[in-house]
CSV table of C-alpha atoms in Angstrom, one decimal:
chain,number,residue,atom,x,y,z
D,19,MET,CA,29.3,-94.8,67.0
D,20,THR,CA,28.6,-97.4,64.3
D,21,ARG,CA,30.2,-97.5,60.9
D,22,SER,CA,26.9,-96.3,59.4
D,23,ASP,CA,26.8,-93.4,61.9
D,24,ARG,CA,30.3,-92.4,61.0
D,25,LEU,CA,29.7,-92.5,57.2
D,26,ARG,CA,26.5,-90.5,57.6
D,27,ALA,CA,28.4,-87.8,59.6
D,28,GLU,CA,31.1,-87.8,56.9
D,29,LEU,CA,28.4,-87.4,54.2
D,30,VAL,CA,26.8,-84.4,56.0
D,31,ALA,CA,30.3,-82.9,56.4
D,32,GLU,CA,30.9,-83.2,52.7
D,33,LEU,CA,27.5,-81.8,51.7
D,34,THR,CA,27.9,-78.9,54.1
D,35,GLY,CA,31.5,-78.2,53.3
D,36,LYS,CA,30.9,-78.0,49.6
D,37,GLY,CA,27.9,-75.7,50.0
D,38,TRP,CA,25.2,-78.2,48.9
D,39,LEU,CA,23.6,-78.4,52.3
D,40,GLN,CA,22.9,-75.1,54.2
D,41,SER,CA,20.0,-75.9,56.5
D,42,ALA,CA,20.6,-77.4,59.9
D,43,GLY,CA,17.2,-79.1,59.8
D,44,TRP,CA,18.2,-81.0,56.7
D,45,GLY,CA,21.6,-81.7,58.1
D,46,ASP,CA,20.0,-83.5,61.0
D,47,ALA,CA,17.8,-85.5,58.5
D,48,PHE,CA,20.8,-86.6,56.4
D,49,GLY,CA,22.7,-87.4,59.6
D,50,THR,CA,19.9,-89.5,61.0
D,51,VAL,CA,18.2,-91.3,58.1
D,52,ALA,CA,20.1,-94.4,57.2
D,53,ARG,CA,20.5,-94.5,53.4
D,54,GLU,CA,21.4,-98.2,53.5
D,55,ARG,CA,17.8,-99.0,54.5
D,56,PHE,CA,16.8,-98.0,51.0
D,57,LEU,CA,19.8,-99.4,49.1
D,58,ARG,CA,19.9,-103.0,50.3
D,59,GLN,CA,20.2,-103.9,46.6
D,60,PHE,CA,21.3,-101.7,43.7
D,61,PHE,CA,23.3,-101.6,40.4
D,62,ALA,CA,26.7,-100.3,39.7
D,63,LEU,CA,28.3,-99.8,36.3
D,64,THR,CA,31.2,-102.0,35.3
D,65,PRO,CA,34.6,-100.4,35.0
D,66,ASP,CA,34.1,-100.0,31.2
D,67,ARG,CA,30.6,-98.5,31.9
D,68,SER,CA,29.0,-100.9,29.4
D,69,ARG,CA,26.9,-103.0,31.8
D,70,TYR,CA,25.4,-103.1,35.3
D,71,GLU,CA,26.4,-105.4,38.1
D,72,ALA,CA,24.4,-106.3,41.1
D,73,VAL,CA,25.5,-105.0,44.5
D,74,ASP,CA,24.3,-105.8,48.0
D,75,GLU,CA,25.5,-106.1,51.6
D,76,HIS,CA,27.7,-109.1,50.7
D,77,ARG,CA,30.1,-106.9,48.8
D,78,PRO,CA,32.8,-105.7,51.2
D,79,ASP,CA,32.6,-102.0,50.1
D,80,TRP,CA,28.7,-102.0,49.9
D,81,LEU,CA,28.2,-99.5,52.8
D,82,ASP,CA,31.0,-97.2,51.6
D,83,MET,CA,29.3,-97.2,48.2
D,84,VAL,CA,25.9,-96.4,49.8
D,85,TYR,CA,27.4,-93.3,51.4
D,86,ARG,CA,29.3,-92.0,48.4
D,87,ASN,CA,27.8,-88.8,46.9
D,88,ALA,CA,26.6,-90.9,44.0
D,89,VAL,CA,23.4,-91.9,42.2
D,90,TRP,CA,22.7,-95.7,42.3
D,91,PRO,CA,20.2,-97.3,39.9
D,92,THR,CA,17.9,-99.7,41.7
D,93,GLN,CA,15.7,-100.9,38.8
D,94,LEU,CA,16.4,-101.5,35.1
D,95,ASP,CA,13.9,-101.5,32.3
D,96,GLY,CA,11.0,-101.3,34.7
D,97,ASP,CA,11.6,-104.9,35.6
D,98,ASP,CA,12.2,-105.9,39.2
D,99,THR,CA,13.7,-109.3,38.2
D,100,ARG,CA,16.8,-107.8,36.5
D,101,TRP,CA,18.7,-107.5,39.7
D,102,ASP,CA,18.4,-111.2,40.4
D,103,GLN,CA,19.4,-111.9,36.8
D,104,ALA,CA,22.6,-109.8,37.2
D,105,ARG,CA,23.3,-111.6,40.5
D,106,ARG,CA,23.0,-115.0,38.9
D,107,SER,CA,24.5,-114.4,35.4
D,108,GLY,CA,26.8,-111.4,35.9
D,109,PRO,CA,26.7,-107.8,34.6
D,110,ILE,CA,23.8,-107.0,32.3
D,111,ILE,CA,22.8,-104.3,29.8
D,112,GLY,CA,19.7,-102.2,30.7
D,113,THR,CA,18.2,-98.7,31.1
D,114,PRO,CA,17.7,-97.4,34.6
D,115,THR,CA,14.1,-96.7,35.5
D,116,CYS,CA,14.5,-96.1,39.3
D,117,SER,CA,17.5,-94.9,41.3
D,118,SER,CA,18.6,-93.3,44.6
D,119,THR,CA,19.4,-89.7,43.7
D,120,GLN,CA,22.8,-88.2,44.3
D,121,PRO,CA,22.7,-86.8,47.9
D,122,SER,CA,24.2,-83.5,46.9
D,123,LEU,CA,21.3,-82.9,44.4
D,124,MET,CA,18.8,-84.0,47.1
D,125,ALA,CA,20.3,-81.5,49.6
D,126,VAL,CA,20.2,-78.6,47.1
D,127,MET,CA,16.6,-79.3,46.2
D,128,LEU,CA,15.4,-79.8,49.8
D,129,ASP,CA,17.1,-76.6,50.9
D,130,ALA,CA,15.4,-74.8,47.9
D,131,LEU,CA,12.0,-76.2,48.9
D,132,ASP,CA,12.1,-73.9,52.0
D,133,VAL,CA,9.8,-76.0,54.2
D,134,ARG,CA,8.5,-74.9,57.6
D,135,ASP,CA,7.0,-76.8,60.4
D,136,GLY,CA,3.5,-77.8,59.6
D,137,HIS,CA,3.9,-77.6,55.9
D,138,ARG,CA,2.3,-80.3,53.8
D,139,VAL,CA,4.4,-81.7,51.0
D,140,LEU,CA,3.6,-83.7,47.9
D,141,GLU,CA,6.5,-85.7,46.4
D,142,ILE,CA,6.2,-86.9,42.8
D,143,GLY,CA,8.4,-90.0,42.4
D,144,THR,CA,8.7,-92.2,45.5
D,145,GLY,CA,11.5,-94.3,44.0
D,146,THR,CA,13.4,-96.0,46.8
D,147,GLY,CA,11.7,-94.0,49.5
D,148,TYR,CA,14.9,-92.3,50.8
D,149,ASN,CA,13.8,-88.8,50.0
D,150,ALA,CA,10.4,-89.4,51.5
D,151,ALA,CA,12.2,-90.6,54.7
D,152,LEU,CA,14.1,-87.3,54.8
D,153,LEU,CA,10.9,-85.3,54.4
D,154,THR,CA,9.1,-87.4,57.0
D,155,HIS,CA,12.0,-87.0,59.5
D,156,ARG,CA,11.8,-83.3,59.0
D,157,LEU,CA,8.0,-82.8,58.9
D,158,GLY,CA,6.2,-86.0,60.2
D,159,GLY,CA,4.5,-88.7,58.3
D,160,GLU,CA,1.1,-87.1,58.3
D,161,GLN,CA,2.5,-84.1,56.4
D,162,VAL,CA,4.2,-86.0,53.5
D,163,VAL,CA,2.4,-87.6,50.5
D,164,SER,CA,4.6,-89.4,48.0
D,165,VAL,CA,3.3,-90.7,44.6
D,166,ASP,CA,4.9,-93.1,42.1
D,167,VAL,CA,3.5,-94.7,39.0
D,168,ASP,CA,5.2,-98.1,39.7
D,169,ALA,CA,3.1,-99.9,42.3
D,170,GLY,CA,5.9,-102.4,43.0
D,171,LEU,CA,8.3,-99.6,43.9
D,172,VAL,CA,5.6,-98.1,46.2
D,173,GLU,CA,5.1,-101.3,48.1
D,174,ARG,CA,8.9,-101.9,48.5
D,175,ALA,CA,9.3,-98.3,49.6
D,176,ARG,CA,6.4,-98.6,52.1
D,177,ASP,CA,8.1,-101.7,53.6
D,178,ASP,CA,11.5,-100.1,53.8
D,179,LEU,CA,10.1,-96.9,55.2
D,180,ALA,CA,8.1,-98.7,57.9
D,181,ARG,CA,11.2,-100.8,58.9
D,182,ALA,CA,13.1,-97.5,59.3
D,183,GLY,CA,10.3,-96.1,61.4
D,184,TYR,CA,8.7,-93.7,58.8
D,185,ARG,CA,5.1,-93.7,57.7
D,186,PRO,CA,4.3,-91.1,55.1
D,187,VAL,CA,1.3,-91.5,52.9
D,188,LEU,CA,2.3,-93.5,49.8
D,189,VAL,CA,0.2,-93.7,46.7
D,190,ALA,CA,0.6,-95.7,43.5
D,191,ALA,CA,-0.6,-93.3,40.7
D,192,ASP,CA,0.6,-91.3,37.7
D,193,GLY,CA,2.3,-88.4,39.4
D,194,THR,CA,1.6,-86.0,36.5
D,195,GLY,CA,-1.9,-85.8,38.0
D,196,GLY,CA,-0.6,-85.1,41.5
D,197,TYR,CA,-2.8,-86.4,44.3
D,198,PRO,CA,-5.9,-84.3,44.7
D,199,ASP,CA,-7.2,-86.3,47.7
D,200,GLY,CA,-4.4,-84.8,49.8
D,201,GLU,CA,-4.6,-81.2,48.7
D,202,PRO,CA,-3.9,-78.4,49.3
D,203,TYR,CA,-0.1,-78.7,49.6
D,204,ASP,CA,2.3,-76.1,50.7
D,205,ARG,CA,5.2,-77.6,48.7
D,206,LEU,CA,5.5,-79.9,45.8
D,207,ILE,CA,8.8,-81.5,44.9
D,208,ALA,CA,9.3,-83.7,41.8
D,209,THR,CA,12.1,-86.3,41.8
D,210,CYS,CA,11.4,-87.2,38.2
D,211,ALA,CA,11.6,-85.0,35.1
D,212,VAL,CA,8.7,-83.5,33.2
D,213,PRO,CA,8.6,-81.9,29.7
D,214,ALA,CA,6.3,-79.2,31.1
D,215,ILE,CA,4.8,-78.3,34.5
D,216,PRO,CA,1.5,-80.1,34.8
D,217,GLN,CA,-1.5,-77.8,35.5
D,218,ALA,CA,-2.7,-80.3,38.1
D,219,TRP,CA,0.4,-79.5,40.2
D,220,LEU,CA,-0.3,-75.8,40.3
D,221,ALA,CA,-4.0,-76.5,41.1
D,222,GLN,CA,-3.1,-78.6,44.1
D,223,VAL,CA,-0.6,-76.2,45.7
D,224,ARG,CA,-2.0,-73.3,47.7
D,225,SER,CA,-1.4,-69.7,46.7
D,226,GLY,CA,2.1,-68.8,47.9
D,227,GLY,CA,3.2,-72.4,47.8
D,228,VAL,CA,6.3,-73.7,46.0
D,229,VAL,CA,6.7,-76.2,43.1
D,230,LEU,CA,10.2,-77.5,42.5
D,231,ALA,CA,10.8,-79.6,39.5
D,232,ASN,CA,13.2,-80.7,36.7
D,233,ILE,CA,12.2,-79.6,33.2
D,234,ASN,CA,13.2,-82.6,30.9
D,235,ARG,CA,14.5,-81.6,27.5
D,236,GLN,CA,16.9,-83.5,25.2
D,237,LEU,CA,19.1,-80.7,24.1
D,238,VAL,CA,20.8,-80.0,27.4
D,239,GLY,CA,18.5,-80.9,30.3
D,240,GLY,CA,19.3,-80.4,34.0
D,241,SER,CA,17.1,-77.3,34.5
D,242,LEU,CA,15.7,-77.2,38.0
D,243,VAL,CA,13.0,-74.6,38.4
D,244,ARG,CA,11.5,-73.2,41.6
D,245,LEU,CA,8.0,-71.7,41.0
D,246,ARG,CA,5.8,-69.7,43.4
D,247,VAL,CA,2.1,-70.3,42.9
D,248,HIS,CA,0.0,-67.1,42.5
D,249,PRO,CA,-3.6,-66.4,43.6
D,250,ASP,CA,-4.8,-66.7,40.1
D,251,GLY,CA,-3.4,-70.2,39.7
D,252,SER,CA,-0.4,-69.3,37.6
D,253,ALA,CA,3.1,-69.7,38.9
D,254,SER,CA,6.5,-68.1,38.2
D,255,GLY,CA,10.1,-68.4,39.4
D,256,ARG,CA,13.7,-68.8,38.5
D,257,LEU,CA,16.0,-71.7,37.7
D,258,LEU,CA,18.3,-72.9,40.4
D,259,ASP,CA,21.9,-72.2,39.8
D,260,ASP,CA,22.6,-75.9,40.1
D,261,TYR,CA,22.5,-78.5,37.3
D,262,GLY,CA,20.2,-81.5,38.2
D,263,GLY,CA,18.6,-84.1,36.1
D,264,PHE,CA,16.1,-86.9,36.8
D,265,MET,CA,14.6,-89.8,34.9
D,266,PRO,CA,11.6,-88.6,32.8
D,267,VAL,CA,8.1,-89.6,33.9
D,268,ARG,CA,7.2,-92.8,32.3
D,269,ALA,CA,4.2,-91.2,30.6
D,270,HIS,CA,6.6,-89.1,28.6
D,271,GLN,CA,8.5,-90.7,25.7
D,272,ASP,CA,11.6,-88.9,24.5
D,273,THR,CA,12.3,-88.3,20.9
D,274,ASP,CA,13.5,-91.5,19.1
D,275,LEU,CA,16.9,-89.9,18.7
D,276,TRP,CA,18.8,-92.6,16.7
D,277,ASP,CA,16.0,-93.0,14.1
D,278,LEU,CA,16.1,-89.3,13.5
D,279,VAL,CA,19.9,-89.2,13.3
D,280,LYS,CA,19.9,-92.2,10.9
D,281,ALA,CA,17.3,-90.4,8.7
D,282,ALA,CA,19.4,-87.2,8.6
D,283,SER,CA,22.7,-88.8,8.1
D,284,GLY,CA,22.0,-89.6,4.4
D,285,GLN,CA,21.0,-86.1,3.5
D,286,HIS,CA,22.9,-83.0,2.3
D,287,GLY,CA,22.3,-79.5,3.6
D,288,GLU,CA,23.8,-76.0,3.8
D,289,GLN,CA,27.4,-75.9,5.1
D,290,ARG,CA,29.3,-73.0,6.7
D,291,LYS,CA,31.4,-72.1,9.7
D,292,SER,CA,29.7,-72.0,13.1
D,293,ARG,CA,29.6,-68.7,14.9
D,294,LEU,CA,29.2,-70.3,18.3
D,295,PRO,CA,32.2,-70.2,20.7
D,296,ALA,CA,31.7,-73.9,21.4
D,297,PRO,CA,29.2,-76.7,20.7
D,298,VAL,CA,26.3,-77.3,23.1
D,299,ARG,CA,27.4,-78.9,26.4
D,300,ASP,CA,25.6,-80.1,29.6
D,301,GLU,CA,26.2,-77.8,32.5
D,302,GLY,CA,27.3,-75.1,30.0
D,303,GLU,CA,26.8,-71.4,30.0
D,304,GLY,CA,23.4,-69.8,30.3
D,305,TRP,CA,22.8,-69.7,26.6
D,306,THR,CA,22.7,-73.4,26.4
D,307,VAL,CA,20.1,-73.5,29.1
D,308,LEU,CA,18.1,-70.9,27.3
D,309,ALA,CA,18.2,-72.9,24.1
D,310,ASP,CA,17.2,-76.0,25.9
D,311,LEU,CA,14.0,-74.4,27.3
D,312,LEU,CA,13.1,-72.6,24.0
D,313,MET,CA,14.0,-75.2,21.4
D,314,THR,CA,11.3,-77.6,22.4
D,315,GLY,CA,11.5,-81.1,20.8
D,316,VAL,CA,15.2,-80.7,19.6
D,317,ALA,CA,17.4,-83.5,20.7
D,318,ARG,CA,21.2,-83.8,20.7
D,319,THR,CA,23.8,-86.5,20.6
D,320,ASP,CA,27.6,-86.3,20.7
D,321,LEU,CA,29.7,-88.8,19.0
D,322,ILE,CA,33.4,-89.4,19.7
D,323,ARG,CA,35.4,-90.3,16.6
D,324,GLU,CA,39.0,-90.7,15.7
D,325,ASP,CA,38.8,-87.9,13.2
D,326,GLY,CA,37.2,-85.5,15.7
D,327,ASP,CA,34.1,-85.3,17.8
D,328,VAL,CA,30.8,-84.5,16.1
D,329,GLN,CA,27.4,-83.3,17.4
D,330,TRP,CA,24.0,-83.9,15.9
D,331,LEU,CA,20.8,-81.9,16.6
D,332,VAL,CA,17.6,-83.4,15.3
D,333,HIS,CA,13.8,-82.6,15.5
D,334,PRO,CA,10.8,-84.9,14.7
D,335,ASP,CA,9.9,-82.6,11.8
D,336,GLY,CA,13.0,-83.7,10.0
D,337,SER,CA,15.2,-80.7,10.7
D,338,TRP,CA,18.8,-81.5,11.6
D,339,ALA,CA,22.2,-79.9,12.1
D,340,TYR,CA,25.6,-81.6,12.1
D,341,TYR,CA,28.6,-80.0,13.7
D,342,GLN,CA,32.3,-81.1,13.3
D,343,ALA,CA,34.5,-80.0,16.2
D,344,ALA,CA,37.8,-80.4,14.2
D,345,THR,CA,36.7,-78.0,11.5
D,346,GLY,CA,34.2,-75.8,13.3
D,347,CYS,CA,31.8,-76.3,10.4
D,348,VAL,CA,28.1,-77.1,10.6
D,349,GLU,CA,25.8,-78.6,8.0
D,350,GLN,CA,22.0,-78.3,8.5
D,351,GLY,CA,18.8,-79.1,6.6
D,352,GLY,CA,15.1,-79.5,6.9
D,353,SER,CA,12.3,-77.0,7.4
D,354,ARG,CA,14.2,-75.3,10.3
D,355,ARG,CA,17.8,-74.2,10.6
D,356,LEU,CA,18.6,-75.5,14.1
D,357,TRP,CA,22.1,-74.2,14.3
D,358,ASP,CA,20.9,-70.8,13.2
D,359,GLU,CA,18.4,-70.8,16.1
D,360,LEU,CA,21.2,-71.7,18.5
D,361,GLU,CA,23.3,-68.8,17.3
D,362,TYR,CA,20.3,-66.4,17.6
D,363,LEU,CA,19.8,-67.4,21.2
D,364,HIS,CA,23.5,-67.1,21.9
D,365,ASP,CA,23.5,-63.6,20.5
D,366,LEU,CA,20.4,-62.7,22.5
D,367,TRP,CA,22.1,-64.1,25.7
D,368,VAL,CA,25.1,-61.9,25.1
D,369,ALA,CA,23.0,-58.8,24.4
D,370,GLN,CA,21.2,-59.5,27.7
D,371,GLY,CA,24.4,-59.4,29.6
D,372,ARG,CA,25.3,-63.1,29.6
D,373,PRO,CA,22.7,-64.0,32.3
D,374,ARG,CA,23.5,-67.0,34.6
D,375,ARG,CA,21.3,-70.0,35.0
D,376,ASP,CA,19.5,-68.4,38.0
D,377,ASP,CA,18.8,-65.3,35.9
D,378,ILE,CA,16.5,-67.4,33.7
D,379,GLY,CA,12.9,-67.7,34.8
D,380,LEU,CA,9.7,-69.4,33.8
D,381,THR,CA,6.1,-68.4,34.1
D,382,VAL,CA,3.4,-71.1,33.8
D,383,GLY,CA,-0.1,-69.8,33.1
D,384,ARG,CA,-3.4,-71.3,34.3
D,385,ASP,CA,-3.8,-72.5,30.7
D,386,GLY,CA,-0.6,-74.4,30.9
D,387,ALA,CA,1.4,-72.0,28.6
D,388,HIS,CA,5.1,-71.7,29.5
D,389,GLN,CA,6.9,-68.4,29.1
D,390,VAL,CA,10.7,-68.1,29.5
D,391,TRP,CA,12.1,-64.8,30.7
D,392,LEU,CA,15.5,-63.2,31.5
D,393,HIS,CA,16.1,-61.2,34.7
D,394,ASP,CA,12.5,-60.2,35.2
D,395,PRO,CA,9.1,-61.8,34.3
D,396,THR,CA,8.3,-58.9,32.1
D,397,ASN,CA,11.3,-59.6,29.9
D,398,VAL,CA,9.8,-62.6,28.0
D,399,VAL,CA,12.0,-64.3,25.4
D,400,ALA,CA,10.5,-65.6,22.2
D,401,PRO,CA,12.1,-68.7,20.6
């Protein structure tokens, strides 16, 4: 057994032992597909987490890093030359625009995809090609189509996949439009985040098929939703109980958070004590997920200060809220009272029996309208 074989077996044991991986078929895929084939070069944060350093096989612990249950950026700022720059000049500042997803999140999503032999799968977001390799190992190359907007990433993934013995159909295109030339699909999995489920995805998945995606919002994020497509072209389903976030599709630009915070910081608004048990947190209780899905366009940032942590909520219409952890007080202004909306949704969540993440559901109509519901699709929640 090679060192790579041993590390793969240890990864499968970790994923299985912690409940992230429950399917024997996917266990075989993770145990067979060599992740290092798709992580010959990547970035790692410096110890102070301020910059990115270049990592490759010349680093003694490279293979151990590859098989950690960790996400590794492989591209910064959409620029394939940044890795060479970091190798030549030392750690650099940048924003990740491609990465190899954390294996535990991959395992959870692949299990939830519920594939069967003969299924045809569309993957949105080729990235490194590692996830496409897992899908191809399980289903065969002719059954897997993977799309990415970055043509350079697609070509690199194509080469790495071929060297590893896998040949899915790879396409350079905007994944929000799916890939109609390969439809109908039995399953669609998105390894990028979208602000809303594109209608094209539902149109290209057969009735009874599954769409699995990450809804990208700036309040909490991390909502993974599994939708079943209906005969009329609509779809509905529940959130997974697991938190998982991906990079947003490049066609979607997030709110310019700091400009909004800067504009709000010089204003004065209404002040009072917060009624919430805690500020908004990632991976928090169900009410934060509910707020994230319903408070569209609201962005959040947390600041650590010597006199106590603070939290800002802002919206492009100029509405804002400012929470001080030390005092439990909130100040808010603009046309909407964002903290009031949070408290309303918390109260609603309590009245509904404190539903968990997987008690929250989403219905997407043929017209693209999104409805959030609790427990049952008939119990629609209004923002």
